mmCIF file of C-alpha atoms in Angstrom:
data_model
loop_
_atom_site.group_PDB
_atom_site.id
_atom_site.type_symbol
_atom_site.label_atom_id
_atom_site.label_comp_id
_atom_site.label_asym_id
_atom_site.label_seq_id
_atom_site.Cartn_x
_atom_site.Cartn_y
_atom_site.Cartn_z
ATOM 1 C CA MET A 1 33.527 -57.099 45.433
ATOM 2 C CA THR A 2 36.647 -58.951 44.302
ATOM 3 C CA THR A 3 39.967 -57.869 42.888
ATOM 4 C CA ASP A 4 41.885 -59.758 40.210
ATOM 5 C CA THR A 5 45.446 -60.127 41.484
ATOM 6 C CA THR A 6 46.731 -62.713 39.040
ATOM 7 C CA THR A 7 49.294 -60.552 37.219
ATOM 8 C CA GLN A 8 52.634 -62.093 36.350
ATOM 9 C CA GLY A 9 56.172 -60.833 36.936
ATOM 10 C CA ASN A 10 57.491 -57.613 38.394
ATOM 11 C CA ALA A 11 56.346 -54.083 37.674
ATOM 12 C CA PRO A 12 58.661 -51.972 35.449
ATOM 13 C CA GLY A 13 59.739 -49.775 38.383
ATOM 14 C CA ALA A 14 60.362 -52.657 40.799
ATOM 15 C CA THR A 15 63.635 -52.706 42.745
ATOM 16 C CA THR A 16 66.024 -55.413 43.935
ATOM 17 C CA PRO A 17 64.521 -57.367 46.886
ATOM 18 C CA GLY A 18 65.835 -56.227 50.277
ATOM 19 C CA ARG A 19 67.296 -52.971 48.998
ATOM 20 C CA THR A 20 66.572 -49.739 50.889
ATOM 21 C CA VAL A 21 64.178 -47.774 48.724
ATOM 22 C CA LEU A 22 63.277 -44.835 50.976
ATOM 23 C CA ASP A 23 65.550 -43.323 53.600
ATOM 24 C CA ALA A 24 64.131 -40.297 55.440
ATOM 25 C CA ARG A 25 66.410 -38.803 58.083
ATOM 26 C CA GLY A 26 65.557 -36.124 60.611
ATOM 27 C CA VAL A 27 62.589 -34.823 58.629
ATOM 28 C CA THR A 28 61.194 -31.705 60.305
ATOM 29 C CA MET A 29 58.430 -29.452 58.978
ATOM 30 C CA ARG A 30 57.609 -26.122 60.569
ATOM 31 C CA PHE A 31 54.855 -23.688 59.651
ATOM 32 C CA GLY A 32 56.088 -20.443 61.161
ATOM 33 C CA GLY A 33 56.499 -21.131 64.866
ATOM 34 C CA LEU A 34 54.504 -24.377 64.730
ATOM 35 C CA THR A 35 56.239 -27.722 64.274
ATOM 36 C CA ALA A 36 54.037 -30.297 62.537
ATOM 37 C CA VAL A 37 56.758 -32.960 62.084
ATOM 38 C CA ARG A 38 59.866 -33.170 64.252
ATOM 39 C CA GLY A 39 63.009 -35.198 63.461
ATOM 40 C CA VAL A 40 61.319 -38.245 61.946
ATOM 41 C CA ASP A 41 63.507 -41.090 60.632
ATOM 42 C CA LEU A 42 61.956 -43.814 58.492
ATOM 43 C CA THR A 43 63.211 -46.393 56.011
ATOM 44 C CA VAL A 44 61.283 -48.585 53.608
ATOM 45 C CA ASN A 45 62.894 -51.564 51.884
ATOM 46 C CA SER A 46 61.868 -53.174 48.618
ATOM 47 C CA GLY A 47 59.393 -55.992 49.148
ATOM 48 C CA GLU A 48 58.037 -54.337 52.319
ATOM 49 C CA ILE A 49 54.710 -52.851 53.306
ATOM 50 C CA VAL A 50 55.232 -50.278 56.048
ATOM 51 C CA GLY A 51 52.387 -48.617 57.932
ATOM 52 C CA LEU A 52 52.283 -45.109 59.384
ATOM 53 C CA ILE A 53 49.649 -44.564 62.054
ATOM 54 C CA GLY A 54 48.800 -42.015 64.719
ATOM 55 C CA PRO A 55 45.924 -39.986 66.165
ATOM 56 C CA ASN A 56 44.305 -37.170 64.188
ATOM 57 C CA GLY A 57 46.682 -34.243 63.797
ATOM 58 C CA ALA A 58 49.789 -36.379 64.390
ATOM 59 C CA GLY A 59 51.507 -35.117 61.220
ATOM 60 C CA LYS A 60 51.152 -38.201 59.026
ATOM 61 C CA THR A 61 50.019 -36.486 55.834
ATOM 62 C CA THR A 62 52.453 -33.626 56.399
ATOM 63 C CA PHE A 63 55.229 -36.219 56.522
ATOM 64 C CA PHE A 64 53.924 -37.764 53.276
ATOM 65 C CA ASN A 65 53.954 -34.318 51.684
ATOM 66 C CA CYS A 66 57.610 -33.900 52.701
ATOM 67 C CA LEU A 67 58.477 -37.251 51.132
ATOM 68 C CA THR A 68 56.787 -36.427 47.829
ATOM 69 C CA GLY A 69 57.992 -32.874 47.264
ATOM 70 C CA LEU A 70 54.726 -31.068 48.019
ATOM 71 C CA TYR A 71 56.492 -29.543 51.019
ATOM 72 C CA THR A 72 60.189 -28.788 51.377
ATOM 73 C CA PRO A 73 61.264 -30.035 54.816
ATOM 74 C CA THR A 74 62.566 -27.341 57.144
ATOM 75 C CA GLU A 75 65.270 -29.789 58.240
ATOM 76 C CA GLY A 76 66.386 -33.284 57.288
ATOM 77 C CA GLU A 77 66.659 -35.106 53.988
ATOM 78 C CA VAL A 78 64.803 -37.702 51.939
ATOM 79 C CA ARG A 79 66.659 -40.190 49.729
ATOM 80 C CA TYR A 80 65.234 -42.590 47.189
ATOM 81 C CA GLN A 81 67.501 -45.487 46.239
ATOM 82 C CA GLY A 82 70.426 -43.544 47.700
ATOM 83 C CA GLN A 83 69.777 -40.339 45.754
ATOM 84 C CA LEU A 84 68.719 -37.114 47.469
ATOM 85 C CA LEU A 85 65.245 -36.179 46.242
ATOM 86 C CA PRO A 86 64.634 -32.684 44.821
ATOM 87 C CA PRO A 87 61.844 -30.695 46.521
ATOM 88 C CA LYS A 88 59.594 -30.780 43.448
ATOM 89 C CA SER A 89 56.655 -33.175 43.226
ATOM 90 C CA PHE A 90 56.969 -33.876 39.493
ATOM 91 C CA LYS A 91 60.677 -34.692 39.901
ATOM 92 C CA VAL A 92 59.906 -37.014 42.803
ATOM 93 C CA THR A 93 57.376 -38.809 40.586
ATOM 94 C CA ALA A 94 59.939 -39.084 37.790
ATOM 95 C CA ALA A 95 62.467 -40.510 40.269
ATOM 96 C CA GLY A 96 60.126 -43.392 41.114
ATOM 97 C CA ILE A 97 57.767 -42.417 43.951
ATOM 98 C CA ALA A 98 54.003 -42.262 43.393
ATOM 99 C CA ARG A 99 51.186 -41.527 45.816
ATOM 100 C CA THR A 100 47.458 -41.295 46.376
ATOM 101 C CA PHE A 101 45.654 -38.766 48.570
ATOM 102 C CA GLN A 102 43.223 -38.683 51.472
ATOM 103 C CA ASN A 103 40.737 -36.855 49.275
ATOM 104 C CA ILE A 104 40.437 -38.524 45.881
ATOM 105 C CA ARG A 105 41.984 -36.376 43.141
ATOM 106 C CA LEU A 106 40.758 -37.701 39.832
ATOM 107 C CA PHE A 107 40.028 -35.819 36.634
ATOM 108 C CA ALA A 108 36.287 -36.254 36.985
ATOM 109 C CA ASN A 109 35.287 -35.390 33.405
ATOM 110 C CA MET A 110 37.917 -37.645 31.836
ATOM 111 C CA THR A 111 37.413 -41.340 31.224
ATOM 112 C CA VAL A 112 38.875 -44.041 33.420
ATOM 113 C CA LEU A 113 41.430 -44.863 30.708
ATOM 114 C CA GLU A 114 42.374 -41.205 30.211
ATOM 115 C CA ASN A 115 43.023 -40.809 33.939
ATOM 116 C CA VAL A 116 45.515 -43.665 33.859
ATOM 117 C CA LEU A 117 47.136 -42.279 30.698
ATOM 118 C CA VAL A 118 47.805 -39.037 32.582
ATOM 119 C CA GLY A 119 49.951 -41.078 34.945
ATOM 120 C CA ARG A 120 52.097 -42.234 32.026
ATOM 121 C CA HIS A 121 53.427 -38.780 31.170
ATOM 122 C CA THR A 122 56.646 -39.120 33.200
ATOM 123 C CA ARG A 123 57.545 -42.290 31.258
ATOM 124 C CA THR A 124 56.691 -40.982 27.775
ATOM 125 C CA LYS A 125 59.717 -40.000 25.702
ATOM 126 C CA GLU A 126 57.891 -38.185 22.907
ATOM 127 C CA GLY A 127 58.318 -34.411 22.981
ATOM 128 C CA PHE A 128 56.319 -31.391 21.859
ATOM 129 C CA TRP A 129 57.111 -31.581 18.137
ATOM 130 C CA SER A 130 56.407 -35.300 18.035
ATOM 131 C CA ALA A 131 52.961 -34.616 19.485
ATOM 132 C CA VAL A 132 52.336 -31.797 16.971
ATOM 133 C CA LEU A 133 53.545 -33.696 13.906
ATOM 134 C CA ARG A 134 52.106 -37.024 15.061
ATOM 135 C CA GLY A 135 54.683 -39.130 13.271
ATOM 136 C CA PRO A 136 55.203 -42.885 13.531
ATOM 137 C CA GLY A 137 57.133 -42.547 16.821
ATOM 138 C CA PHE A 138 54.250 -40.695 18.431
ATOM 139 C CA HIS A 139 51.720 -43.330 17.392
ATOM 140 C CA ARG A 140 53.942 -46.160 18.631
ATOM 141 C CA ALA A 141 54.350 -44.441 22.011
ATOM 142 C CA GLU A 142 50.621 -43.749 22.266
ATOM 143 C CA LYS A 143 49.775 -47.369 21.469
ATOM 144 C CA ALA A 144 52.253 -48.631 24.077
ATOM 145 C CA SER A 145 50.860 -46.247 26.708
ATOM 146 C CA ARG A 146 47.288 -47.354 26.047
ATOM 147 C CA ALA A 147 48.305 -50.999 26.247
ATOM 148 C CA ARG A 148 50.048 -50.455 29.585
ATOM 149 C CA ALA A 149 47.101 -48.430 30.908
ATOM 150 C CA MET A 150 44.706 -51.251 30.017
ATOM 151 C CA GLU A 151 46.993 -53.752 31.777
ATOM 152 C CA LEU A 152 46.800 -51.655 34.937
ATOM 153 C CA LEU A 153 43.026 -51.298 34.695
ATOM 154 C CA ASP A 154 42.770 -55.071 34.345
ATOM 155 C CA PHE A 155 45.069 -55.409 37.366
ATOM 156 C CA VAL A 156 42.781 -53.322 39.588
ATOM 157 C CA GLY A 157 39.580 -54.773 38.102
ATOM 158 C CA LEU A 158 38.406 -51.772 36.090
ATOM 159 C CA ALA A 159 39.163 -52.814 32.486
ATOM 160 C CA ALA A 160 35.457 -53.181 31.695
ATOM 161 C CA LYS A 161 34.894 -49.532 32.679
ATOM 162 C CA ALA A 162 37.759 -47.984 30.704
ATOM 163 C CA ASP A 163 35.393 -45.720 28.749
ATOM 164 C CA HIS A 164 33.307 -44.598 31.741
ATOM 165 C CA LEU A 165 33.720 -41.109 33.155
ATOM 166 C CA ALA A 166 35.706 -41.175 36.390
ATOM 167 C CA ARG A 167 33.003 -39.254 38.230
ATOM 168 C CA ASN A 168 30.469 -41.995 37.530
ATOM 169 C CA LEU A 169 32.447 -44.702 39.312
ATOM 170 C CA PRO A 170 31.397 -45.829 42.800
ATOM 171 C CA TYR A 171 33.602 -44.531 45.604
ATOM 172 C CA GLY A 172 35.572 -47.759 46.066
ATOM 173 C CA GLU A 173 36.334 -47.965 42.346
ATOM 174 C CA GLN A 174 37.500 -44.352 42.312
ATOM 175 C CA ARG A 175 40.038 -45.354 44.951
ATOM 176 C CA LYS A 176 41.188 -48.219 42.716
ATOM 177 C CA LEU A 177 41.470 -45.866 39.755
ATOM 178 C CA GLU A 178 43.661 -43.499 41.727
ATOM 179 C CA ILE A 179 45.962 -46.411 42.575
ATOM 180 C CA ALA A 180 46.067 -47.476 38.907
ATOM 181 C CA ARG A 181 47.010 -43.940 37.874
ATOM 182 C CA ALA A 182 49.802 -43.881 40.460
ATOM 183 C CA LEU A 183 51.086 -47.248 39.201
ATOM 184 C CA ALA A 184 51.138 -45.896 35.641
ATOM 185 C CA SER A 185 54.238 -43.854 36.511
ATOM 186 C CA GLU A 186 56.081 -47.152 37.143
ATOM 187 C CA PRO A 187 57.075 -46.426 40.756
ATOM 188 C CA GLY A 188 59.455 -48.379 42.937
ATOM 189 C CA LEU A 189 57.654 -46.968 45.992
ATOM 190 C CA LEU A 190 53.923 -46.345 46.338
ATOM 191 C CA LEU A 191 52.550 -44.106 49.106
ATOM 192 C CA LEU A 192 48.905 -44.652 50.006
ATOM 193 C CA ASP A 193 47.162 -42.042 52.152
ATOM 194 C CA GLU A 194 44.137 -43.636 53.854
ATOM 195 C CA PRO A 195 43.251 -45.949 50.938
ATOM 196 C CA THR A 196 40.284 -47.555 52.757
ATOM 197 C CA ALA A 197 38.698 -44.383 54.167
ATOM 198 C CA GLY A 198 34.924 -44.587 53.734
ATOM 199 C CA MET A 199 34.967 -48.180 52.475
ATOM 200 C CA ASN A 200 32.786 -51.056 53.609
ATOM 201 C CA PRO A 201 34.395 -54.318 54.856
ATOM 202 C CA GLN A 202 34.234 -56.003 51.427
ATOM 203 C CA GLU A 203 35.925 -53.040 49.712
ATOM 204 C CA THR A 204 38.541 -52.907 52.465
ATOM 205 C CA ARG A 205 39.347 -56.582 51.968
ATOM 206 C CA ALA A 206 39.647 -56.057 48.205
ATOM 207 C CA THR A 207 42.039 -53.158 48.813
ATOM 208 C CA GLU A 208 44.135 -55.336 51.123
ATOM 209 C CA GLU A 209 44.412 -57.982 48.395
ATOM 210 C CA LEU A 210 45.348 -55.310 45.859
ATOM 211 C CA VAL A 211 48.132 -53.914 48.055
ATOM 212 C CA PHE A 212 49.543 -57.410 48.559
ATOM 213 C CA ALA A 213 49.497 -57.909 44.784
ATOM 214 C CA ILE A 214 51.349 -54.610 44.282
ATOM 215 C CA ARG A 215 53.971 -55.707 46.817
ATOM 216 C CA ASP A 216 54.291 -59.054 45.037
ATOM 217 C CA GLN A 217 55.255 -57.149 41.873
ATOM 218 C CA GLY A 218 58.307 -55.788 43.701
ATOM 219 C CA ILE A 219 56.917 -52.355 44.571
ATOM 220 C CA ALA A 220 57.485 -51.155 48.136
ATOM 221 C CA VAL A 221 54.457 -49.636 49.875
ATOM 222 C CA LEU A 222 54.119 -47.030 52.628
ATOM 223 C CA VAL A 223 50.560 -46.600 53.854
ATOM 224 C CA ILE A 224 48.722 -44.252 56.230
ATOM 225 C CA GLU A 225 45.521 -45.667 57.644
ATOM 226 C CA HIS A 226 43.202 -45.310 60.649
ATOM 227 C CA ASP A 227 41.755 -48.829 60.289
ATOM 228 C CA MET A 228 43.968 -50.704 62.736
ATOM 229 C CA ARG A 229 42.811 -54.159 61.693
ATOM 230 C CA PHE A 230 43.696 -53.338 58.076
ATOM 231 C CA ILE A 231 47.131 -51.971 59.047
ATOM 232 C CA PHE A 232 48.136 -54.811 61.351
ATOM 233 C CA ASN A 233 46.992 -57.482 58.870
ATOM 234 C CA LEU A 234 48.798 -55.772 56.007
ATOM 235 C CA CYS A 235 52.108 -54.379 57.217
ATOM 236 C CA ASP A 236 55.521 -55.884 57.890
ATOM 237 C CA ARG A 237 56.415 -52.909 60.095
ATOM 238 C CA VAL A 238 54.396 -50.080 61.625
ATOM 239 C CA ALA A 239 55.611 -46.654 62.774
ATOM 240 C CA VAL A 240 53.534 -44.500 65.124
ATOM 241 C CA LEU A 241 53.546 -40.698 64.952
ATOM 242 C CA VAL A 242 52.299 -38.673 67.921
ATOM 243 C CA GLN A 243 52.486 -34.873 68.012
ATOM 244 C CA GLY A 244 54.751 -34.930 64.960
ATOM 245 C CA GLU A 245 57.353 -37.297 66.451
ATOM 246 C CA LYS A 246 57.923 -40.997 65.902
ATOM 247 C CA LEU A 247 56.860 -42.692 69.113
ATOM 248 C CA VAL A 248 57.632 -46.323 68.293
ATOM 249 C CA GLU A 249 58.349 -48.571 65.310
ATOM 250 C CA GLY A 250 58.221 -52.339 64.994
ATOM 251 C CA ASP A 251 56.121 -55.302 63.957
ATOM 252 C CA SER A 252 52.407 -55.429 64.685
ATOM 253 C CA ALA A 253 52.773 -57.224 68.030
ATOM 254 C CA THR A 254 55.374 -54.740 69.276
ATOM 255 C CA VAL A 255 53.283 -51.706 68.384
ATOM 256 C CA GLN A 256 50.002 -53.099 69.710
ATOM 257 C CA GLY A 257 51.637 -54.007 73.013
ATOM 258 C CA ASP A 258 53.213 -50.581 73.602
ATOM 259 C CA ASP A 259 51.461 -48.707 76.413
ATOM 260 C CA ARG A 260 52.433 -45.345 74.914
ATOM 261 C CA VAL A 261 50.522 -46.164 71.731
ATOM 262 C CA VAL A 262 47.443 -47.102 73.720
ATOM 263 C CA ALA A 263 47.717 -43.868 75.719
ATOM 264 C CA ALA A 264 48.052 -41.779 72.566
ATOM 265 C CA TYR A 265 44.921 -43.259 70.993
ATOM 266 C CA LEU A 266 42.898 -42.987 74.202
ATOM 267 C CA GLY A 267 43.810 -39.330 74.497
ATOM 268 C CA GLU A 268 45.830 -39.596 77.705
ATOM 269 C CA PRO A 269 48.342 -36.723 78.020
ATOM 270 C CA LEU A 270 51.975 -37.335 77.107
ATOM 271 C CA ASP A 271 55.023 -35.369 78.184
ATOM 272 C CA ASN A 272 55.175 -31.897 76.594
ATOM 273 C CA ASP A 273 51.681 -32.295 75.160
ATOM 274 C CA PRO A 274 51.013 -29.040 73.246
ATOM 275 C CA GLY A 275 47.314 -29.334 73.960
ATOM 276 C CA ALA A 276 44.340 -29.295 71.634
ATOM 277 C CA ALA A 277 44.633 -25.577 70.859
ATOM 278 C CA GLU A 278 48.149 -25.826 69.431
ATOM 279 C CA ALA A 279 47.313 -29.029 67.561
ATOM 280 C CA ALA A 280 44.450 -27.151 65.891
ATOM 281 C CA GLU A 281 46.869 -24.345 64.952
ATOM 282 C CA VAL A 282 49.188 -26.887 63.301
ATOM 283 C CA GLU A 283 46.313 -28.276 61.236
ATOM 284 C CA ALA A 284 45.278 -24.759 60.204
ATOM 285 C CA ALA A 285 48.864 -23.955 59.167
ATOM 286 C CA GLU A 286 49.058 -27.152 57.095
ATOM 287 C CA ALA A 287 45.814 -26.287 55.344
ATOM 288 C CA HIS A 288 47.049 -22.770 54.576
ATOM 289 C CA ALA A 289 50.339 -24.104 53.207
ATOM 290 C CA GLY A 290 48.549 -26.644 51.051
ATOM 291 C CA THR A 291 46.248 -23.989 49.588
ATOM 292 C CA HIS A 292 49.195 -21.789 48.574
ATOM 293 C CA ALA A 293 51.673 -24.524 47.621
ATOM 294 C CA GLY A 294 51.447 -23.823 43.883
ATOM 295 C CA THR A 295 53.149 -27.080 42.942
ATOM 296 C CA PRO A 296 53.218 -28.159 39.284
ATOM 297 C CA ALA A 297 50.693 -30.753 38.199
ATOM 298 C CA ASP A 298 51.807 -34.389 38.154
ATOM 299 C CA PRO A 299 49.980 -37.730 37.914
ATOM 300 C CA GLY A 300 48.820 -37.490 41.538
ATOM 301 C CA THR A 301 48.246 -33.737 41.760
ATOM 302 C CA PRO A 302 45.846 -32.411 39.102
ATOM 303 C CA ALA A 303 46.166 -28.653 38.833
ATOM 304 C CA ASP A 304 42.412 -28.117 38.579
ATOM 305 C CA PRO A 305 40.293 -31.083 39.712
ATOM 306 C CA ASP A 306 36.728 -30.917 38.460
ATOM 307 C CA PRO A 307 34.471 -29.435 41.161
ATOM 308 C CA ALA A 308 31.786 -31.919 40.128
ATOM 309 C CA ALA A 309 33.843 -34.616 41.791
ATOM 310 C CA GLY A 310 33.126 -32.943 45.108
ATOM 311 C CA GLN A 311 36.688 -33.284 46.269
ATOM 312 C CA GLN A 312 38.682 -30.781 48.277
ATOM 313 C CA ASN A 313 41.960 -29.397 46.922
ATOM 314 C CA LYS A 314 43.738 -29.169 50.207
ATOM 315 C CA GLU A 315 45.541 -31.961 52.098
ATOM 316 C CA THR A 316 45.046 -31.890 55.843
ATOM 317 C CA ASP A 317 46.005 -34.621 58.269
ATOM 318 C CA ARG A 318 42.893 -36.256 59.662
#
């Protein structure tokens, strides 16, 4: 499987090279008496690919949810291009941050093209009456959105399947479609949550090439992944979360050579280890919070994914 990465120029939401795009300071997330994320600081600059790794239950997806407005952090703040982000997922998307999920969240009974068009809604200026009356402005906007959606499908290698139902795509192509839908909102920062989970080596390599191509368009990328070879080949910097806290951050050589990282992945006890029982309680609390979040639908969070897709509606850190 190959990916066409020959697009020209920068993406519409791209930012000035070297500028700080994401600045998370002291992010803490508690579920009752359980602390899933504790005082995490992380920055991402434009033109960078930053990795976030850690053992199962380390709090990686919870941290992502705090960055994207699905959760409101108990403490700390998240800024995008210097502006404090509101704790609403659709407003975070409008500001310029897009994401994908561990469990694919596509609209299974919509076509590939329609799924990408959903991602355009934050950049569409036409209002309710324009849609009802369907005047010239509406048709111009619709034509422009379809053209941009087809560009993105061509970018990820799915243009030939624009009219296929999303549920009929192979797993690897569903992952690509979710990325295309996220890119449709013209983000300056793309968050990828385990983009290669369940992929074979060829699909993983194609995803790596695609992420590099996204970065080359000027979009910063923050990625969670358990495939260490993928992460260390891909990322400029890597941060390690253990028990909800940032253990170390640096380039690939620094992280791989840190004895604490090795100990965390081998399961050796660290200071103040809460133990497996409390870690399981944190995961259960995250799942409960995700089930009752009630967040508005946005390009990455369909309100009612089709059950035929066989996807779960909750986000838990695996």
